[in-house]
Coordinates of C-alpha atoms (C1' of nucleotides) in Angstrom, one line a residue:
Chain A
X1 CA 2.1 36.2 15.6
X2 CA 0.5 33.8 17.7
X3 CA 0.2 30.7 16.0
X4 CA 1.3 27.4 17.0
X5 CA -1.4 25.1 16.4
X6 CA 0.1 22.4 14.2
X7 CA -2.2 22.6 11.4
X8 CA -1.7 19.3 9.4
X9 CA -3.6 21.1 6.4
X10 CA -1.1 23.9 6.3
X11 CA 1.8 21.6 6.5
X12 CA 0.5 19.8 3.2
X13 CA 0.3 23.3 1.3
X14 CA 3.4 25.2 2.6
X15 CA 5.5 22.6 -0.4
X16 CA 3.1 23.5 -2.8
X17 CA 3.9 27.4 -2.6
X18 CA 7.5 26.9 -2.1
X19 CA 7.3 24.9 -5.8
X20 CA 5.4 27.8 -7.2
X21 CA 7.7 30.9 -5.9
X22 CA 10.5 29.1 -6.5
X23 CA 9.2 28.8 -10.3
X24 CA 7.9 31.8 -9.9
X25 CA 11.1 33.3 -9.7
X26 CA 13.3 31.1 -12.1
X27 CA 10.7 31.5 -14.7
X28 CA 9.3 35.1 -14.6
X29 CA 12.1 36.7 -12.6
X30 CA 9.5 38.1 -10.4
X31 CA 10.7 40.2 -7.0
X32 CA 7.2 39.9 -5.6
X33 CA 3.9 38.5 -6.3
X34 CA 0.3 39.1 -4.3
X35 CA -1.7 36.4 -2.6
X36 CA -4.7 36.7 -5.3
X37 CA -2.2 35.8 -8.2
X38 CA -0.8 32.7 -6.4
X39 CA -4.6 32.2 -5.5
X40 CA -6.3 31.9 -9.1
X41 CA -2.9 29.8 -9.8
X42 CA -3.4 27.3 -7.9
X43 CA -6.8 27.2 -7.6
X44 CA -6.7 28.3 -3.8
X45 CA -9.2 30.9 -1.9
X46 CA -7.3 34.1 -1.3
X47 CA -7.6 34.5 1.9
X48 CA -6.4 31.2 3.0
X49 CA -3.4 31.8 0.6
X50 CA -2.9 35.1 3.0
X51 CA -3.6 33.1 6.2
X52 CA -1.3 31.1 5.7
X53 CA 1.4 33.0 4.3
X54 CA 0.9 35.1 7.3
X55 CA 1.6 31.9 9.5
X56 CA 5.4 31.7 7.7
X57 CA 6.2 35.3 7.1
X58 CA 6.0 38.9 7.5
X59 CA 6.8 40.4 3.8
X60 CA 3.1 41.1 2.6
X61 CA 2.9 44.9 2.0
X62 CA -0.6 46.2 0.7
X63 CA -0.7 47.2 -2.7
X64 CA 2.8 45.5 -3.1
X65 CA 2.2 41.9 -2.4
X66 CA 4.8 39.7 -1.0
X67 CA 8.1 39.6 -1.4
X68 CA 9.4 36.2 -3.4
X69 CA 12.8 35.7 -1.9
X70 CA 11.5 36.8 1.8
X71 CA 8.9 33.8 1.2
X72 CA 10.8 31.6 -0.1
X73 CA 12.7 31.7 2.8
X74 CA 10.1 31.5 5.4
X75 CA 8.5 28.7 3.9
X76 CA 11.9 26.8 3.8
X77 CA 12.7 27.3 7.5
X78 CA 9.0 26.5 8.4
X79 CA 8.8 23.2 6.8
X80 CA 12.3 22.9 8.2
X81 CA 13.7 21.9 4.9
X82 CA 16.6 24.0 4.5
X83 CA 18.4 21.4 7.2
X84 CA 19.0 18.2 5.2
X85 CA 18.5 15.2 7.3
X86 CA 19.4 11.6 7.1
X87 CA 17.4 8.3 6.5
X88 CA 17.9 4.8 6.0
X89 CA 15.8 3.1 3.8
X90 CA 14.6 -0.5 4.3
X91 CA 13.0 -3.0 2.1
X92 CA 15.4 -2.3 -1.2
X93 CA 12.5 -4.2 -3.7
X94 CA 11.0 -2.4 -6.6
X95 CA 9.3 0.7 -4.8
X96 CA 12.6 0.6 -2.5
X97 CA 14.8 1.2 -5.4
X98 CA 12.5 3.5 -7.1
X99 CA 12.8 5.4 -3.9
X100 CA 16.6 5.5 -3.8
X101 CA 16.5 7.2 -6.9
X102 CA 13.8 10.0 -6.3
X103 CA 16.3 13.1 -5.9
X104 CA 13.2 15.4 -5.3
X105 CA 13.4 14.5 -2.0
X106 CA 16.3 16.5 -1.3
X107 CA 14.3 19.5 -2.2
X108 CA 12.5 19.0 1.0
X109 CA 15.1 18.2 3.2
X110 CA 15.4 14.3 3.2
X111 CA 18.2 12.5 2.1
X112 CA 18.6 8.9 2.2
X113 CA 22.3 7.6 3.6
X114 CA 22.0 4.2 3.6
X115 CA 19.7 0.8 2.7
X116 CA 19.1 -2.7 3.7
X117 CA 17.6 -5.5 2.8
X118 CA 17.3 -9.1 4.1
X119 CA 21.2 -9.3 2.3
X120 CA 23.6 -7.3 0.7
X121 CA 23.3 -5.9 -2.3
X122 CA 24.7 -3.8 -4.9
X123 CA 24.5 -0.3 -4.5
X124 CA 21.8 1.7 -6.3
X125 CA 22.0 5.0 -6.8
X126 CA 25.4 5.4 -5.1
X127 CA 23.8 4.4 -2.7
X128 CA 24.7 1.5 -0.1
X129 CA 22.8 -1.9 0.9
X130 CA 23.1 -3.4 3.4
X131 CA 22.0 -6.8 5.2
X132 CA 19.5 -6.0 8.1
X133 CA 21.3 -7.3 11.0
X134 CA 22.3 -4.9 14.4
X135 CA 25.8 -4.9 13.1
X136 CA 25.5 -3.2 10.0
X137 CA 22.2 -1.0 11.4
X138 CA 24.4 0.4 14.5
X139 CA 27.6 0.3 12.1
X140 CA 25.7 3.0 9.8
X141 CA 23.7 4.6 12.6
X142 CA 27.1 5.3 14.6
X143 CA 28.6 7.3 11.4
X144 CA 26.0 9.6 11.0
X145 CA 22.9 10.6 12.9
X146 CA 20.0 8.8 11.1
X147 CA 16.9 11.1 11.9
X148 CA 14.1 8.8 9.9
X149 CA 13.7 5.2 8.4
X150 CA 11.6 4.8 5.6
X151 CA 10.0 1.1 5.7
X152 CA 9.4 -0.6 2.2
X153 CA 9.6 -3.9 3.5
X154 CA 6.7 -6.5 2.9
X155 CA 3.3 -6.3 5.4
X156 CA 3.8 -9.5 7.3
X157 CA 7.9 -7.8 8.5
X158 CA 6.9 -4.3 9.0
X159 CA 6.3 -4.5 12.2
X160 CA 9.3 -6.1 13.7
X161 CA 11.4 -4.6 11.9
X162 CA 9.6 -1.6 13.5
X163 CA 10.6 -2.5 16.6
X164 CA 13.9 -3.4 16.1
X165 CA 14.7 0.2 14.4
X166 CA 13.1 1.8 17.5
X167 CA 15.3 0.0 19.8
X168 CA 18.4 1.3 17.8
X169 CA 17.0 5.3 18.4
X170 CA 14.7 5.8 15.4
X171 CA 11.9 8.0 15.8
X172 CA 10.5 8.9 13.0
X173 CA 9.1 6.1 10.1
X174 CA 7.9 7.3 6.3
X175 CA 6.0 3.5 6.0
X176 CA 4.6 2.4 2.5
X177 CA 4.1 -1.0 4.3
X178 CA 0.8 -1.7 3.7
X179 CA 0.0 -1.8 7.6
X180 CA -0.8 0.1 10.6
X181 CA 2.2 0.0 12.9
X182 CA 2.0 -0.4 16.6
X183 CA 4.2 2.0 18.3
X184 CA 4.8 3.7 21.2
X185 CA 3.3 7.7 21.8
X186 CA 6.9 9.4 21.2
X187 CA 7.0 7.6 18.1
X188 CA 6.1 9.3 14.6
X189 CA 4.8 7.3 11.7
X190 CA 3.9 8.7 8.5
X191 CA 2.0 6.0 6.7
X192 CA 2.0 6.4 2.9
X193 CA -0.8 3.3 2.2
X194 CA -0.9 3.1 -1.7
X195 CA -3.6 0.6 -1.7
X196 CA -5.7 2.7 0.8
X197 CA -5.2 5.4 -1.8
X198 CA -6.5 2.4 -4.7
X199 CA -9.3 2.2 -3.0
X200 CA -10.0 5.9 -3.2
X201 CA -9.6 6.0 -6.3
X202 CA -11.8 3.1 -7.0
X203 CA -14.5 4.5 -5.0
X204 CA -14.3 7.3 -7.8
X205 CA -14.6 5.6 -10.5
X206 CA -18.6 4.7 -11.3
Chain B
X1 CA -23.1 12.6 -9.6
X2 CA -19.5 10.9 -8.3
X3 CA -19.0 11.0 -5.0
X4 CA -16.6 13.2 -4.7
X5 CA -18.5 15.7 -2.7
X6 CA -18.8 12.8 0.0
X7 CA -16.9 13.0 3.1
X8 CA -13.0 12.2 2.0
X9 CA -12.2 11.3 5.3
X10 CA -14.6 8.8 5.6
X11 CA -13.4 7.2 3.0
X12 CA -9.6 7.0 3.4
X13 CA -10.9 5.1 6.6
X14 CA -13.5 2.4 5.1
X15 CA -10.2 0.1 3.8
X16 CA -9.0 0.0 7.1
X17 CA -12.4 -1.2 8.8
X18 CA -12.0 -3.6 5.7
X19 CA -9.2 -5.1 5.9
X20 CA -9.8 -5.4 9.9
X21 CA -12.5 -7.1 9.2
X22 CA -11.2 -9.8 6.6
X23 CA -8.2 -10.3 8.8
X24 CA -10.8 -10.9 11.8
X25 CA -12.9 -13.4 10.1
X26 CA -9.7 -15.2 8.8
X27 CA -7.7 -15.8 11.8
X28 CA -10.6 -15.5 14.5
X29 CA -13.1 -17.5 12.6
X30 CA -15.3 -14.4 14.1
X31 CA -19.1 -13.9 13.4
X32 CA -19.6 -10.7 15.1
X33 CA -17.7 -7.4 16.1
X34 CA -18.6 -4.5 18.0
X35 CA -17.4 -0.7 17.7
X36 CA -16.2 -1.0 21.0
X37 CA -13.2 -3.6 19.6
X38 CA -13.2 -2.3 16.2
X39 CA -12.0 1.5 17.8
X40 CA -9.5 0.0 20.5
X41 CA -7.8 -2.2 17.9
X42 CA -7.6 0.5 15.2
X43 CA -6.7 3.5 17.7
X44 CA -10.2 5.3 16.9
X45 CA -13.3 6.7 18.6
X46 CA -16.2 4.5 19.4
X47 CA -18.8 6.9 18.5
X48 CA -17.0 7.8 14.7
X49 CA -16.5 3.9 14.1
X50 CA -20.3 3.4 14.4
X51 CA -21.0 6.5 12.2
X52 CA -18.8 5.3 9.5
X53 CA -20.1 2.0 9.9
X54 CA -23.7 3.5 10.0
X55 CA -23.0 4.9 6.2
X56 CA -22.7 1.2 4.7
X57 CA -24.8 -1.0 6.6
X58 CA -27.5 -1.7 8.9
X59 CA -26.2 -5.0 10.8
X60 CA -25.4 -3.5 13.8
X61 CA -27.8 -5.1 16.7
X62 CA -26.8 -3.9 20.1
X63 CA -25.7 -6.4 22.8
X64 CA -24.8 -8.3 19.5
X65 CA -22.4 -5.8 17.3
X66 CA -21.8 -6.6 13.9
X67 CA -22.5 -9.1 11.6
X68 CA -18.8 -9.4 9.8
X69 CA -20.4 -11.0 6.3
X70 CA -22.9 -8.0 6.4
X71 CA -19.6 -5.7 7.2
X72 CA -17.2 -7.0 5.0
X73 CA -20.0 -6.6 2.0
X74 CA -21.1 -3.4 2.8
X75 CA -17.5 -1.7 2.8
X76 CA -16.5 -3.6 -0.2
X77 CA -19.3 -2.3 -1.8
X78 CA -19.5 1.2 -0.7
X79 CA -16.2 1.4 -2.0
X80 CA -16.9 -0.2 -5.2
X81 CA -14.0 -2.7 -5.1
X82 CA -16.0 -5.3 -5.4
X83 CA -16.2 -4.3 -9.6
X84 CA -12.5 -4.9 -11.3
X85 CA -11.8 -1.7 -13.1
X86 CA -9.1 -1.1 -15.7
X87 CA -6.2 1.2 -15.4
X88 CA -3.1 2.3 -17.8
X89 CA 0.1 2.8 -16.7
X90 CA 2.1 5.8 -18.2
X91 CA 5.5 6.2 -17.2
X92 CA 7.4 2.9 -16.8
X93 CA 10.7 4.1 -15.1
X94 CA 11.6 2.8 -11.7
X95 CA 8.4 3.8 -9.8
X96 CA 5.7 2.8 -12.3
X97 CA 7.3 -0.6 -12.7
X98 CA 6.8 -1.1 -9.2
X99 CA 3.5 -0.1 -9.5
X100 CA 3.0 -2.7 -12.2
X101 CA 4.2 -5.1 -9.6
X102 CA 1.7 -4.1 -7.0
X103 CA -1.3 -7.3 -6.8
X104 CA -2.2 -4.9 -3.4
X105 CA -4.5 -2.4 -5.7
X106 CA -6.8 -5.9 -6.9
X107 CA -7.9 -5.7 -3.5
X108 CA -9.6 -2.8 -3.7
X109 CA -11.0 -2.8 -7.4
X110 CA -8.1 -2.0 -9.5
X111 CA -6.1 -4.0 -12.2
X112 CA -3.4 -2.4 -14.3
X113 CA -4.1 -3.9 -18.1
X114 CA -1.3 -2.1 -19.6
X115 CA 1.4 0.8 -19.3
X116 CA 3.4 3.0 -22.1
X117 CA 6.7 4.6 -22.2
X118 CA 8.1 6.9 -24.7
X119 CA 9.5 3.5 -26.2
X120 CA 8.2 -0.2 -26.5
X121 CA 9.9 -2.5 -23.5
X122 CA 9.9 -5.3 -22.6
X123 CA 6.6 -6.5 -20.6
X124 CA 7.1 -6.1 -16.3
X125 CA 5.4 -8.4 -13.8
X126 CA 3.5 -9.8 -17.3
X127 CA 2.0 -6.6 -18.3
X128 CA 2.6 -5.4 -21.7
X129 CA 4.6 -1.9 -21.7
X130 CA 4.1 -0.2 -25.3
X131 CA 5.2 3.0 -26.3
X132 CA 3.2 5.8 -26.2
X133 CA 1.7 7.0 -29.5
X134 CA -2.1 7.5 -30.8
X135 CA -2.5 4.4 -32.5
X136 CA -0.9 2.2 -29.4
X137 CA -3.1 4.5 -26.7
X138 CA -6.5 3.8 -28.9
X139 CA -5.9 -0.1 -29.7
X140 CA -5.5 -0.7 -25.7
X141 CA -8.6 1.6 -25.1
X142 CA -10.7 0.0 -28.0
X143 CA -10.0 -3.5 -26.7
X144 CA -11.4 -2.7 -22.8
X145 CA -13.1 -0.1 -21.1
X146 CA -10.3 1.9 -19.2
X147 CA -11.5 3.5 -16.5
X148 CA -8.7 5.3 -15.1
X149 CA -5.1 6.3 -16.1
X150 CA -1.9 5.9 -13.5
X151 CA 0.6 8.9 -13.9
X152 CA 4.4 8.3 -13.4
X153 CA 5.8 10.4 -16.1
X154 CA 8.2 13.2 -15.5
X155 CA 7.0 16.4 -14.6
X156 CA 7.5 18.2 -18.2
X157 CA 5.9 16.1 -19.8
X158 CA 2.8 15.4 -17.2
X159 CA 0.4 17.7 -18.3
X160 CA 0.7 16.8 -22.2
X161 CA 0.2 13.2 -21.5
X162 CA -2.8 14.2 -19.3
X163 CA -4.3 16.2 -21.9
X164 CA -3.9 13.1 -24.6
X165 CA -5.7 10.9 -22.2
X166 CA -8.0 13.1 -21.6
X167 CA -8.7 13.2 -25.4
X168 CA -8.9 9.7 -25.8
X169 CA -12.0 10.0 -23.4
X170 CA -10.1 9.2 -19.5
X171 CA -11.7 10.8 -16.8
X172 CA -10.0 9.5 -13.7
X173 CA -6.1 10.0 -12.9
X174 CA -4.0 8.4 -10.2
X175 CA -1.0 11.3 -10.5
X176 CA 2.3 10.3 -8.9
X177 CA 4.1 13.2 -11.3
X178 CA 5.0 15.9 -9.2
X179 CA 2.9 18.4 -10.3
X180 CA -0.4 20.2 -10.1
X181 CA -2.4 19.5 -13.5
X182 CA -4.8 21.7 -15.0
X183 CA -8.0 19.6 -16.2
X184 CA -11.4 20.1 -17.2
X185 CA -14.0 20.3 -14.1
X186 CA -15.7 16.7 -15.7
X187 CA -12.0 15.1 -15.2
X188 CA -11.1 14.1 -11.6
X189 CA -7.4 14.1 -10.8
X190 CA -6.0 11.9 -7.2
X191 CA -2.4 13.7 -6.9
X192 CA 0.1 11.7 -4.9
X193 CA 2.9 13.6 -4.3
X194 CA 5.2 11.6 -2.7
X195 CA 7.9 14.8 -2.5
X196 CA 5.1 16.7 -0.9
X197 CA 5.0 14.3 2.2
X198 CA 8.8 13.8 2.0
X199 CA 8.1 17.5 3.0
X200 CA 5.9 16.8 5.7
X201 CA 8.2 14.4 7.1
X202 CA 10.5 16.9 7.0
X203 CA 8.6 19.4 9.0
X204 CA 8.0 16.5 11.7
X205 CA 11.8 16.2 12.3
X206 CA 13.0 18.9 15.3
Chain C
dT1 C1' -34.9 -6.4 34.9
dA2 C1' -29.9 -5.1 34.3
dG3 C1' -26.2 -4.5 31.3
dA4 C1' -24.3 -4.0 26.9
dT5 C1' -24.3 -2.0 22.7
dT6 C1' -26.2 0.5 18.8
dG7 C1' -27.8 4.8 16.7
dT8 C1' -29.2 9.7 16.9
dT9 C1' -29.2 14.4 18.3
dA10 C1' -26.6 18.1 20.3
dA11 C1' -22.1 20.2 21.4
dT12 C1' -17.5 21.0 20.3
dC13 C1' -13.6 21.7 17.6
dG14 C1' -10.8 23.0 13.7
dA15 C1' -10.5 24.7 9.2
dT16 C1' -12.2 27.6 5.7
dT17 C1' -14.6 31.6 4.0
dA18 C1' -16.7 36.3 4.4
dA19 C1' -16.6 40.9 5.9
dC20 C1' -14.1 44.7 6.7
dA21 C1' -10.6 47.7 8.7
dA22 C1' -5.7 49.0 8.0
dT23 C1' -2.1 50.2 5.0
dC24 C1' 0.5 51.7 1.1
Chain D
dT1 C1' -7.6 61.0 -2.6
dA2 C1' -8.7 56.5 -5.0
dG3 C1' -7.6 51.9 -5.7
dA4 C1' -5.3 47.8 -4.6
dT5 C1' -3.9 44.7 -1.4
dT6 C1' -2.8 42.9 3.2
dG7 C1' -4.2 41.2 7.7
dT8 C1' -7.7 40.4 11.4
dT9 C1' -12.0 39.4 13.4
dA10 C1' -16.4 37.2 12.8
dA11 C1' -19.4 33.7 10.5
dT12 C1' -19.8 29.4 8.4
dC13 C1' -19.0 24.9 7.3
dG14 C1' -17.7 20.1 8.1
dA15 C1' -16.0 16.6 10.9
dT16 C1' -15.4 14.7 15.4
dT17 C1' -16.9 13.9 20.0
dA18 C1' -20.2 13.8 23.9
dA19 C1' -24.6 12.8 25.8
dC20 C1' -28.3 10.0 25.8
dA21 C1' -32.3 7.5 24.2
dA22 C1' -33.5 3.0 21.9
dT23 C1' -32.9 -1.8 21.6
dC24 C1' -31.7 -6.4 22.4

DNA sequence: TAGATTGTTAATCGATTAACAATC
DNA sequence: TAGATTGTTAATCGATTAACAATC
């Protein structure tokens, strides 16, 4: 197969089937299932189900369909969620903490070690918080490798405490600040603007 | 006709030229801006800047740019956030209370009038949280027009709530339940699946 | 007039959909 | 063999970018 293209699109659907052949097979029992079923499911075209099937695995069989656990598994290792990696979270307000407790996260392969906030504070969730000072960042950093920082902090801090988390090795950010961060081209921000999404939502509304 | 059909991608970026442009006027005191600026300081093309801006407005005059005022009006009201519409809140665990919390949505057109649980609380960020029942749902929707219904209930019980609402005559949802609902074509659903781009952010760590 | 900047038309690119051949 | 279903190649569609004419 000669794909490689880094389709963002895909990327936003591969979760969506692994949700449905993973119920699939919890609820049903099911050993395989064919691209038109999954297609009138969820309200997909068929044939883009198959491309992009094709772009994770190998187990369609005409007549047959594709095999659940065989897909299961390629979506998992092509959204690379079977590896569970670490963040820290910063900004531990209201949508912080609401954060610290979404478990579905782990599903996907995220898992949040460690937060901070401008001091310390009880733990939530089991998990930590910390102040935001070098100390305690590089003290939590050196235990375990922290692959991603998710930034809830407010707009007018998001971007130096940006920088500093750069500076200490971070390379990916999952930012709700409502702001677009200036960073560097080896840097990957994910920006997850609820008010930009208000606004779309507005715009619907007549 | 909504405008759903109109290109989505346009308008996830008009409240980014928007709040550019309020943020320009404030602290530059400016009059005018050109695409040229507007694209360098927001990392976009020159040519797709003047065709977005080309959709809601005519101020451009070349050698000149933009009139900001004319701008700032146009977007605002392309977007329709310039008209305060009313939301409920269902759902008032951890996330949905920070939503209640979040002035950010005003901006763009939204106010939350009031959320429901599966139990009366006690009101959050001075919004009244009542519990969720046919009597409570139609007093709240007899007293103001509600235009649009915020989703933060658990996924079982997603879709049932959806279909109350959409009995009680809502035709617009903001879902942050992580799940795929199954409306009517008349009902317009905004999904945002925060465990789908925890997925994404997944896939961008190597 | 020269230079800057807008706005439009054409070309390109990427993603989706259609047609159809291959397979079981 | 007939029917169902996958997988591939070609056509279409929509959005972005390039080229350039129009305007101030």
């Amino acid at each position: 197969m000669l794909q490689n293209s880094v389709s963002k699109s895909l990327y936003k659907r591969l979760p969506i089937y692994l949700d449905y052949c993973l119920d699939l097979k919890e609820k049903e029992n099911a050993m395989y299932v064919s691209s038109k079923r999954i297609a009138d499911d969820l309200y997909l075209g068929e044939v883009q189900v198959r491309k992009d099937l094709a772009s994770v695995c190998t187990s369609g069989r005409p007549k047959i369909g594709y095999k659940l656990d065989i897909l299961i598994d390629g979506i998992t290792k092509y959204i690379n969620c079977h590896i569970l990696k670490k963040a820290v979270l910063v900004g531990a307000g209201k949508l912080g903490k609401a954060l610290l407790g979404f478990d579905e996260i782990r599903k996907y392969g995220l898992e949040i070690t460690a937060a901070f906030d401008v001091n310390d504070m009880e733990e939530e969730c089991n998990i930590p918080i910390y102040q935001f000072n070098d100390q305690n960042i590089e003290s939590v950093m050196n235990k375990k490798k922290i692959d991603v920082a998710i930034l809830c902090v407010p707009k007018n801090v998001a971007q130096s405490v940006c920088n500093k988390l750069i500076d200490k090795g971070i390379k990916v950010f999952w930012n709700f600040a409502p702001i677009r961060l200036n960073v560097p081209n080896d840097i990957i921000i994910q920006n997850e603007n609820l008010a930009y999404s208000a606004s779309l939502i507005s715009s619907l509304i007549k």
